[in-house]
Amino acid sequence: MAANFWASSHCKKLLDADEVGHVLPADQERGLTPEDVKLIKIHLSTYIKLLAQNTKVRQRVVATAIAYFRRVYTRKSFSEFDPRLVAPTCLYLASKAEESTVQAKLLVFYMKKILSEEKGFRYEIKDVLEMEMRLLEALDFYLVIYHPYRPLIQLLQDAGLTDIIQTVWSIVNDSYRTDLILMYPPFMIALGCIYIACVIKDKETRGWFEELRVDMYVIKNIAMEILDFYENYRNIPEERINAAMAKLPQRS
Amino acid sequence: MGKSSGEGRYIKGTSLGEGTYGIVFKATDRQTGRTVAVKKIRLGKYKEGVNVTALREIKLLKELRDPNIIELIDVYPHKRNLHLVFEFMESDLEAVIRDRNIVLSAGDIKSYMQMTLKGLAHCHKKWVLHRDMKPNNLLIAADGQLKLADFGLARIFGSPDRRFTHQVFARWYRAPELLFGSKQYGAGVDVWAAACIFAELMLRRPFLQGSSDIDQLGKIFAAFGTPRESQWPDMTALPDYVEYQFCPAPPLRSLFPMATEDCLDLLSRMFAFDPNVRITSQQALEHRYFSSEPAPTKPYLLRRPPPRPEGPPKPSELISPGGPVVLSPMSKAVRLSAMPGGDVHSFGRVDREAGKEPGSAGPQGETPFTASRIPMSIDATQLIRPTLNSADRSHLKRKLDMDLLSNQD
Ligand SMILES: Nc1ncnc2c1ncn2[C@@H]1O[C@H](COP(=O)(O)OP(=O)(O)OP(=O)(O)O)[C@@H](O)[C@H]1O
Ligand SMILES: [Mg+2]
C-alpha cells in the first residue's frame, strides 16, 4: 500500500530538521525569529482550516494545503510571499489538485469575512489567481502529497485499536500544526500519533510496536514534536501572534 | 547549477495543432538543442485560474518517469498562461494504424503492444489510472518509442471508497464495467482499452464501434457473448446494469483469423468481463505472447508514417482520404456527458472538466469508514481532542523521555 509513497516525489523531497523552520535572510532582516516563524505558520495553518470549514472542503484538502504552505516557506521568505495571501491560495490550489475545486469567488468571500477586522490586506480574486501561478513555481509544480490518514486506518485495524480512532485522527489533524509532514513518511507520523493516543488511553501496545520493526526512536521523536505543540502552542496568546505578524511587510 | 526555465529557454517554431485546452507549438530547447512541443494552456473564461485538466496532467506527469510515458520537460508561466514543455513526438499510433502504406507485421504489433503495456504498467505501479487510452494518445517518438500521453483525465486510484466518474475514455475503448456505470473501477479499465487497441492494430479499424453506450455494450456482447452471472458475478449489482438478450460468443479466432494462439490467449484475458479476473498490465507483459516467436520488432525499425504536417490540420485533412475513417469517436464530446443519460449533442461547449467526478467532493470524501462512524476531521474547537492536564503531560513526557533513553542503549 505504501508502495506508491516510496516512489513519489513527496518521498524524495522529505527534508531534514535543519531544512525546515529556519529563518530566511530576507525575514531575518525584518527581525523575524525562528519562534515568530513557527507562530506565523501555526496561525495560518489554522486560518486555512477555518477557510476550509467555511467553503466545505474535505479534510484531505486542508492537509494538502497546509503541506504546500509549509513547503513553500522552506524556500521562500514571508517578506517576499505574504502568508496571508499564500495560505488561502494554497487551499485553492489544493482543492484543485485533490479534485474538489473551490470557487475563487467563494474563497475570497470568506477571506474577507474572516479577516474583516484585520485591515491592511484585503485580497481580491485576481490576487489569488496571480499567487496561484507563483505558488506553482515555488512548489516546482510538485503537487502530490501523501497523508497519514490512510495508513492510520490500516495500522489501527492491524493493532486491533479501532476504538481509539477518533483520538488518533484528531492528533493527526493537529500534527499539521508542525512541519512533520515535510520530514517523515506519513505512516511514521501515523505511528507517532498512535503512540501518543496509546499512552493517553493507557493501551498496552509495546509488543505490537516491536513487531512492526520500525525505528522507535523516530516514532518517539515525532510524538515529542506533537507533544511540544500541545504543551506550548495550543493556545497562543493573540499578542504574540500579532507581534510576529507585525514584522511582516504591510500592504499599502 | 539549477536549470533554467521559462520563455527565454525555447525558440518557438511552427504550430503543431490545437487541442481542447491549448495550442501546441514546435520549439527548440536552447539549453539542450532538443526539439520540444510546447503546449500553451488557454486561460479559462471564468476567472478560475490554472486549468484543472492541465493541473492534473502536470501533477501526475511529475510523478511518472518512464521510457514509455511522455516526458514533461518543463513547465513555466508566461504572460499569465501556463506552458507545458513535452518531448517532441513525431507521430501517433492512430496515424500508424490509418496509414495504408504501412504493413504491420505480427512482430510490429507485438512491439507496439509491449510498449503500450510497459507505459501502462508503470502508471499502475504508481497507482495512476490513465483513463483516456486510445491510439491518438499513444505518441511515437523519432526513435520509434511509443509513449503514453494526454494525462488530462488521469488520476490516482487506490484510495478506499473513492468514487470516480464513469464518464471517461472515448466510448469505443470503454470497459463494460464503465458502461454499466461502475464508480469504483480500477486499473482494469486501462487494460480493456489496451485490448481494444491491440485488436485495432490487427484489424486496422476500431474493433468495437458503438454509437451509444447501449450500442457499445451490444457490440461487446456480440463479440464475446453476453456474460453469464458465473463469468462476472458483480455485474448485476452495477448502477446502470440492464439485462441484454443472450447472445452466444462466436469463436474469437473467427474475428482475428491471422492471430496466433498466444496472441488470442492474451487478447481474451485482457478482454475478460470481470475486472477482477482481467489480466493486469504487468501480468500481460509477462504473458508468453511476448516471449514466443516472432520477437517484438525493435522500435527504431518500426515503419512510421510521414512526420506530422506542420501547422494545424485543415478540416479536410481530418478525414483520411481512402481507407476507413479511424477518427476518435466523439472523444471530446463524450466527456461532456457527465450527467447520467445526458445526450452529448445537447451540450454546445466542450469541457474537459466534465471528467471530474461529482461524487467525491462531499465532506465525507476522506473518511475511510462509513460516514456515521468517523468524523471528517476533528475540529480543534469540537471536543475529542486529547485534553491533557498538566499531570498527564508530565507523565507522558516523562514516559517518552524515559523510553527514548532506554532505547538508545
Ligand atoms: N509531444 C508532442 N509532440 C508533437 N506534437 C504534439 C505533441 N503533443 C501534442 N501534439 C500535437 O498537438 C495537437 C494538440 O494536442 P493536444 O494534446 O493539446 O490535444 P489533442 O490530443 O489533439 O486533443 P485532446 O485535447 O482532446 O486530447 C495534437 O493533435 C498533436 O498534433
Ligand atoms: Mg489527445
GROMACS .gro file of N, CA, C and O in nm, chain A residues 33-114:
model
  328
   33THR      N    1   1.216   3.598   1.413
   33THR     CA    2   1.294   3.494   1.480
   33THR      C    3   1.236   3.358   1.444
   33THR      O    4   1.124   3.350   1.393
   34PRO      N    5   1.308   3.250   1.472
   34PRO     CA    6   1.252   3.116   1.446
   34PRO      C    7   1.118   3.097   1.518
   34PRO      O    8   1.028   3.033   1.465
   35GLU      N    9   1.108   3.156   1.636
   35GLU     CA   10   0.983   3.145   1.711
   35GLU      C   11   0.869   3.217   1.638
   35GLU      O   12   0.758   3.164   1.626
   36ASP      N   13   0.898   3.337   1.585
   36ASP     CA   14   0.797   3.410   1.507
   36ASP      C   15   0.749   3.327   1.389
   36ASP      O   16   0.630   3.317   1.361
   37VAL      N   17   0.847   3.267   1.321
   37VAL     CA   18   0.816   3.188   1.202
   37VAL      C   19   0.724   3.072   1.239
   37VAL      O   20   0.625   3.044   1.170
   38LYS      N   21   0.754   3.010   1.350
   38LYS     CA   22   0.673   2.898   1.397
   38LYS      C   23   0.530   2.943   1.426
   38LYS      O   24   0.433   2.878   1.386
   39LEU      N   25   0.519   3.057   1.494
   39LEU     CA   26   0.387   3.109   1.530
   39LEU      C   27   0.306   3.146   1.405
   39LEU      O   28   0.187   3.116   1.396
   40ILE      N   29   0.373   3.211   1.311
   40ILE     CA   30   0.302   3.251   1.189
   40ILE      C   31   0.250   3.128   1.115
   40ILE      O   32   0.137   3.125   1.067
   41LYS      N   33   0.332   3.026   1.110
   41LYS     CA   34   0.290   2.904   1.040
   41LYS      C   35   0.171   2.839   1.109
   41LYS      O   36   0.078   2.792   1.043
   42ILE      N   37   0.175   2.835   1.241
   42ILE     CA   38   0.062   2.776   1.314
   42ILE      C   39  -0.064   2.859   1.292
   42ILE      O   40  -0.172   2.807   1.262
   43HIS      N   41  -0.047   2.989   1.305
   43HIS     CA   42  -0.160   3.080   1.290
   43HIS      C   43  -0.226   3.064   1.153
   43HIS      O   44  -0.348   3.056   1.140
   44LEU      N   45  -0.144   3.058   1.049
   44LEU     CA   46  -0.202   3.050   0.915
   44LEU      C   47  -0.249   2.909   0.879
   44LEU      O   48  -0.338   2.894   0.795
   45SER      N   49  -0.193   2.808   0.944
   45SER     CA   50  -0.249   2.673   0.926
   45SER      C   51  -0.391   2.671   0.979
   45SER      O   52  -0.481   2.608   0.921
   46THR      N   53  -0.411   2.739   1.090
   46THR     CA   54  -0.545   2.747   1.148
   46THR      C   55  -0.638   2.825   1.056
   46THR      O   56  -0.754   2.789   1.039
   47TYR      N   57  -0.584   2.929   0.997
   47TYR     CA   58  -0.662   3.009   0.902
   47TYR      C   59  -0.708   2.924   0.783
   47TYR      O   60  -0.824   2.929   0.741
   48ILE      N   61  -0.617   2.842   0.732
   48ILE     CA   62  -0.651   2.753   0.621
   48ILE      C   63  -0.766   2.662   0.661
   48ILE      O   64  -0.863   2.643   0.588
   49LYS      N   65  -0.756   2.610   0.781
   49LYS     CA   66  -0.859   2.518   0.830
   49LYS      C   67  -0.995   2.588   0.842
   49LYS      O   68  -1.099   2.531   0.806
   50LEU      N   69  -0.989   2.710   0.889
   50LEU     CA   70  -1.112   2.788   0.906
   50LEU      C   71  -1.178   2.815   0.770
   50LEU      O   72  -1.299   2.799   0.753
   51LEU      N   73  -1.095   2.857   0.674
   51LEU     CA   74  -1.146   2.880   0.539
   51LEU      C   75  -1.206   2.753   0.482
   51LEU      O   76  -1.309   2.754   0.416
   52ALA      N   77  -1.140   2.643   0.509
   52ALA     CA   78  -1.184   2.514   0.456
   52ALA      C   79  -1.319   2.476   0.514
   52ALA      O   80  -1.405   2.423   0.444
   53GLN      N   81  -1.338   2.504   0.642
   53GLN     CA   82  -1.466   2.470   0.704
   53GLN      C   83  -1.578   2.553   0.643
   53GLN      O   84  -1.688   2.504   0.620
   54ASN      N   85  -1.548   2.680   0.615
   54ASN     CA   86  -1.649   2.765   0.554
   54ASN      C   87  -1.680   2.726   0.410
   54ASN      O   88  -1.795   2.732   0.367
   55THR      N   89  -1.577   2.688   0.337
   55THR     CA   90  -1.601   2.653   0.197
   55THR      C   91  -1.635   2.506   0.182
   55THR      O   92  -1.654   2.458   0.070
   56LYS      N   93  -1.638   2.434   0.293
   56LYS     CA   94  -1.681   2.295   0.296
   56LYS      C   95  -1.596   2.204   0.207
   56LYS      O   96  -1.648   2.135   0.119
   57VAL      N   97  -1.469   2.204   0.229
   57VAL     CA   98  -1.386   2.108   0.156
   57VAL      C   99  -1.342   1.997   0.250
   57VAL      O  100  -1.346   2.011   0.372
   58ARG      N  101  -1.298   1.889   0.190
   58ARG     CA  102  -1.260   1.771   0.266
   58ARG      C  103  -1.133   1.795   0.349
   58ARG      O  104  -1.049   1.876   0.314
   59GLN      N  105  -1.119   1.715   0.454
   59GLN     CA  106  -1.001   1.723   0.538
   59GLN      C  107  -0.872   1.703   0.458
   59GLN      O  108  -0.772   1.766   0.483
   60ARG      N  109  -0.879   1.614   0.362
   60ARG     CA  110  -0.761   1.586   0.282
   60ARG      C  111  -0.710   1.713   0.212
   60ARG      O  112  -0.591   1.734   0.196
   61VAL      N  113  -0.804   1.797   0.168
   61VAL     CA  114  -0.765   1.920   0.100
   61VAL      C  115  -0.693   2.013   0.198
   61VAL      O  116  -0.593   2.075   0.165
   62VAL      N  117  -0.745   2.021   0.319
   62VAL     CA  118  -0.682   2.103   0.422
   62VAL      C  119  -0.539   2.055   0.444
   62VAL      O  120  -0.444   2.133   0.446
   63ALA      N  121  -0.525   1.925   0.459
   63ALA     CA  122  -0.394   1.867   0.486
   63ALA      C  123  -0.297   1.898   0.371
   63ALA      O  124  -0.182   1.938   0.394
   64THR      N  125  -0.343   1.881   0.249
   64THR     CA  126  -0.257   1.910   0.134
   64THR      C  127  -0.221   2.059   0.130
   64THR      O  128  -0.107   2.096   0.106
   65ALA      N  129  -0.320   2.144   0.156
   65ALA     CA  130  -0.296   2.288   0.153
   65ALA      C  131  -0.190   2.328   0.255
   65ALA      O  132  -0.098   2.405   0.225
   66ILE      N  133  -0.200   2.274   0.375
   66ILE     CA  134  -0.102   2.309   0.478
   66ILE      C  135   0.036   2.256   0.440
   66ILE      O  136   0.138   2.323   0.461
   67ALA      N  137   0.038   2.138   0.380
   67ALA     CA  138   0.168   2.084   0.337
   67ALA      C  139   0.230   2.176   0.230
   67ALA      O  140   0.350   2.205   0.236
   68TYR      N  141   0.150   2.222   0.134
   68TYR     CA  142   0.202   2.316   0.035
   68TYR      C  143   0.256   2.441   0.104
   68TYR      O  144   0.364   2.490   0.075
   69PHE      N  145   0.174   2.494   0.195
   69PHE     CA  146   0.209   2.617   0.265
   69PHE      C  147   0.344   2.603   0.335
   69PHE      O  148   0.433   2.686   0.319
   70ARG      N  149   0.359   2.495   0.407
   70ARG     CA  150   0.484   2.476   0.481
   70ARG      C  151   0.601   2.450   0.388
   70ARG      O  152   0.713   2.493   0.413
   71ARG      N  153   0.574   2.380   0.279
   71ARG     CA  154   0.682   2.353   0.186
   71ARG      C  155   0.733   2.482   0.120
   71ARG      O  156   0.853   2.501   0.102
   72VAL      N  157   0.642   2.568   0.085
   72VAL     CA  158   0.680   2.694   0.021
   72VAL      C  159   0.777   2.771   0.109
   72VAL      O  160   0.879   2.823   0.063
   73TYR      N  161   0.747   2.776   0.239
   73TYR     CA  162   0.830   2.859   0.328
   73TYR      C  163   0.959   2.792   0.373
   73TYR      O  164   1.035   2.850   0.449
   74THR      N  165   0.987   2.672   0.322
   74THR     CA  166   1.123   2.622   0.342
   74THR      C  167   1.216   2.689   0.241
   74THR      O  168   1.337   2.685   0.256
   75ARG      N  169   1.158   2.751   0.138
   75ARG     CA  170   1.240   2.811   0.032
   75ARG      C  171   1.216   2.959   0.013
   75ARG      O  172   1.301   3.030  -0.040
   76LYS      N  173   1.095   3.003   0.045
   76LYS     CA  174   1.062   3.142   0.020
   76LYS      C  175   1.040   3.215   0.151
   76LYS      O  176   0.992   3.157   0.248
   77SER      N  177   1.073   3.343   0.150
   77SER     CA  178   1.058   3.420   0.273
   77SER      C  179   0.917   3.475   0.286
   77SER      O  180   0.845   3.491   0.188
   78PHE      N  181   0.878   3.500   0.410
   78PHE     CA  182   0.749   3.563   0.436
   78PHE      C  183   0.745   3.704   0.377
   78PHE      O  184   0.641   3.755   0.339
   79SER      N  185   0.863   3.767   0.373
   79SER     CA  186   0.869   3.903   0.321
   79SER      C  187   0.834   3.907   0.173
   79SER      O  188   0.769   3.997   0.125
   80GLU      N  189   0.879   3.803   0.102
   80GLU     CA  190   0.856   3.801  -0.042
   80GLU      C  191   0.717   3.746  -0.074
   80GLU      O  192   0.651   3.792  -0.167
   81PHE      N  193   0.672   3.646   0.001
   81PHE     CA  194   0.543   3.583  -0.021
   81PHE      C  195   0.455   3.605   0.101
   81PHE      O  196   0.471   3.537   0.203
   82ASP      N  197   0.362   3.698   0.091
   82ASP     CA  198   0.276   3.729   0.205
   82ASP      C  199   0.193   3.608   0.246
   82ASP      O  200   0.108   3.562   0.169
   83PRO      N  201   0.217   3.556   0.366
   83PRO     CA  202   0.146   3.434   0.406
   83PRO      C  203  -0.006   3.452   0.411
   83PRO      O  204  -0.080   3.355   0.399
   84ARG      N  205  -0.053   3.576   0.427
   84ARG     CA  206  -0.197   3.599   0.432
   84ARG      C  207  -0.263   3.580   0.296
   84ARG      O  208  -0.383   3.560   0.285
   85LEU      N  209  -0.182   3.584   0.192
   85LEU     CA  210  -0.233   3.551   0.058
   85LEU      C  211  -0.194   3.408   0.021
   85LEU      O  212  -0.272   3.335  -0.042
   86VAL      N  213  -0.076   3.368   0.062
   86VAL     CA  214  -0.029   3.234   0.027
   86VAL      C  215  -0.120   3.127   0.089
   86VAL      O  216  -0.156   3.029   0.024
   87ALA      N  217  -0.160   3.148   0.214
   87ALA     CA  218  -0.241   3.046   0.282
   87ALA      C  219  -0.371   3.015   0.207
   87ALA      O  220  -0.396   2.899   0.173
   88PRO      N  221  -0.453   3.116   0.178
   88PRO     CA  222  -0.576   3.083   0.103
   88PRO      C  223  -0.547   3.029  -0.036
   88PRO      O  224  -0.621   2.944  -0.086
   89THR      N  225  -0.440   3.079  -0.098
   89THR     CA  226  -0.409   3.029  -0.232
   89THR      C  227  -0.368   2.882  -0.227
   89THR      O  228  -0.399   2.805  -0.318
   90CYS      N  229  -0.299   2.844  -0.120
   90CYS     CA  230  -0.265   2.702  -0.103
   90CYS      C  231  -0.392   2.618  -0.097
   90CYS      O  232  -0.400   2.510  -0.154
   91LEU      N  233  -0.491   2.669  -0.027
   91LEU     CA  234  -0.617   2.596  -0.017
   91LEU      C  235  -0.683   2.586  -0.154
   91LEU      O  236  -0.734   2.481  -0.193
   92TYR      N  237  -0.677   2.696  -0.227
   92TYR     CA  238  -0.736   2.699  -0.361
   92TYR      C  239  -0.669   2.596  -0.452
   92TYR      O  240  -0.734   2.515  -0.517
   93LEU      N  241  -0.536   2.598  -0.450
   93LEU     CA  242  -0.460   2.506  -0.535
   93LEU      C  243  -0.482   2.361  -0.490
   93LEU      O  244  -0.501   2.271  -0.573
   94ALA      N  245  -0.481   2.339  -0.360
   94ALA     CA  246  -0.500   2.203  -0.309
   94ALA      C  247  -0.639   2.150  -0.346
   94ALA      O  248  -0.656   2.033  -0.376
   95SER      N  249  -0.739   2.239  -0.345
   95SER     CA  250  -0.873   2.194  -0.378
   95SER      C  251  -0.879   2.145  -0.523
   95SER      O  252  -0.947   2.050  -0.555
   96LYS      N  253  -0.803   2.209  -0.609
   96LYS     CA  254  -0.797   2.163  -0.748
   96LYS      C  255  -0.718   2.032  -0.758
   96LYS      O  256  -0.761   1.939  -0.823
   97ALA      N  257  -0.604   2.031  -0.691
   97ALA     CA  258  -0.518   1.913  -0.701
   97ALA      C  259  -0.586   1.790  -0.642
   97ALA      O  260  -0.560   1.678  -0.683
   98GLU      N  261  -0.672   1.810  -0.544
   98GLU     CA  262  -0.741   1.696  -0.481
   98GLU      C  263  -0.880   1.676  -0.539
   98GLU      O  264  -0.964   1.607  -0.481
   99GLU      N  265  -0.904   1.737  -0.654
   99GLU     CA  266  -1.027   1.711  -0.728
   99GLU      C  267  -1.155   1.751  -0.653
   99GLU      O  268  -1.255   1.680  -0.656
  100SER      N  269  -1.149   1.858  -0.577
  100SER     CA  270  -1.276   1.911  -0.526
  100SER      C  271  -1.268   2.063  -0.521
  100SER      O  272  -1.265   2.125  -0.415
  101THR      N  273  -1.262   2.118  -0.639
  101THR     CA  274  -1.237   2.261  -0.659
  101THR      C  275  -1.332   2.352  -0.582
  101THR      O  276  -1.452   2.334  -0.581
  102VAL      N  277  -1.271   2.450  -0.516
  102VAL     CA  278  -1.346   2.557  -0.451
  102VAL      C  279  -1.341   2.677  -0.545
  102VAL      O  280  -1.237   2.707  -0.602
  103GLN      N  281  -1.453   2.744  -0.563
  103GLN     CA  282  -1.452   2.861  -0.650
  103GLN      C  283  -1.373   2.974  -0.587
  103GLN      O  284  -1.387   3.001  -0.467
  104ALA      N  285  -1.292   3.041  -0.668
  104ALA     CA  286  -1.211   3.151  -0.617
  104ALA      C  287  -1.300   3.258  -0.554
  104ALA      O  288  -1.267   3.318  -0.451
  105LYS      N  289  -1.416   3.279  -0.614
  105LYS     CA  290  -1.509   3.381  -0.566
  105LYS      C  291  -1.553   3.351  -0.422
  105LYS      O  292  -1.555   3.439  -0.336
  106LEU      N  293  -1.587   3.226  -0.400
  106LEU     CA  294  -1.633   3.183  -0.269
  106LEU      C  295  -1.522   3.198  -0.165
  106LEU      O  296  -1.541   3.247  -0.054
  107LEU      N  297  -1.404   3.157  -0.205
  107LEU     CA  298  -1.289   3.164  -0.116
  107LEU      C  299  -1.263   3.307  -0.074
  107LEU      O  300  -1.245   3.337   0.045
  108VAL      N  301  -1.263   3.396  -0.172
  108VAL     CA  302  -1.235   3.537  -0.144
  108VAL      C  303  -1.344   3.597  -0.054
  108VAL      O  304  -1.317   3.676   0.035
  109PHE      N  305  -1.466   3.553  -0.076
  109PHE     CA  306  -1.576   3.598   0.009
  109PHE      C  307  -1.547   3.565   0.156
  109PHE      O  308  -1.557   3.652   0.244
  110TYR      N  309  -1.505   3.442   0.181
  110TYR     CA  310  -1.477   3.404   0.320
  110TYR      C  311  -1.348   3.465   0.373
  110TYR      O  312  -1.336   3.492   0.492
  111MET      N  313  -1.252   3.486   0.283
  111MET     CA  314  -1.129   3.554   0.325
  111MET      C  315  -1.164   3.690   0.383
  111MET      O  316  -1.115   3.730   0.488
  112LYS      N  317  -1.253   3.759   0.313
  112LYS     CA  318  -1.291   3.893   0.358
  112LYS      C  319  -1.372   3.886   0.486
  112LYS      O  320  -1.357   3.968   0.576
  113LYS      N  321  -1.457   3.785   0.493
  113LYS     CA  322  -1.544   3.773   0.609
  113LYS      C  323  -1.463   3.742   0.735
  113LYS      O  324  -1.480   3.806   0.838
  114ILE      N  325  -1.373   3.645   0.723
  114ILE     CA  326  -1.299   3.603   0.841
  114ILE      C  327  -1.203   3.711   0.888
  114ILE      O  328  -1.184   3.732   1.006
   0.00000   0.00000   0.00000
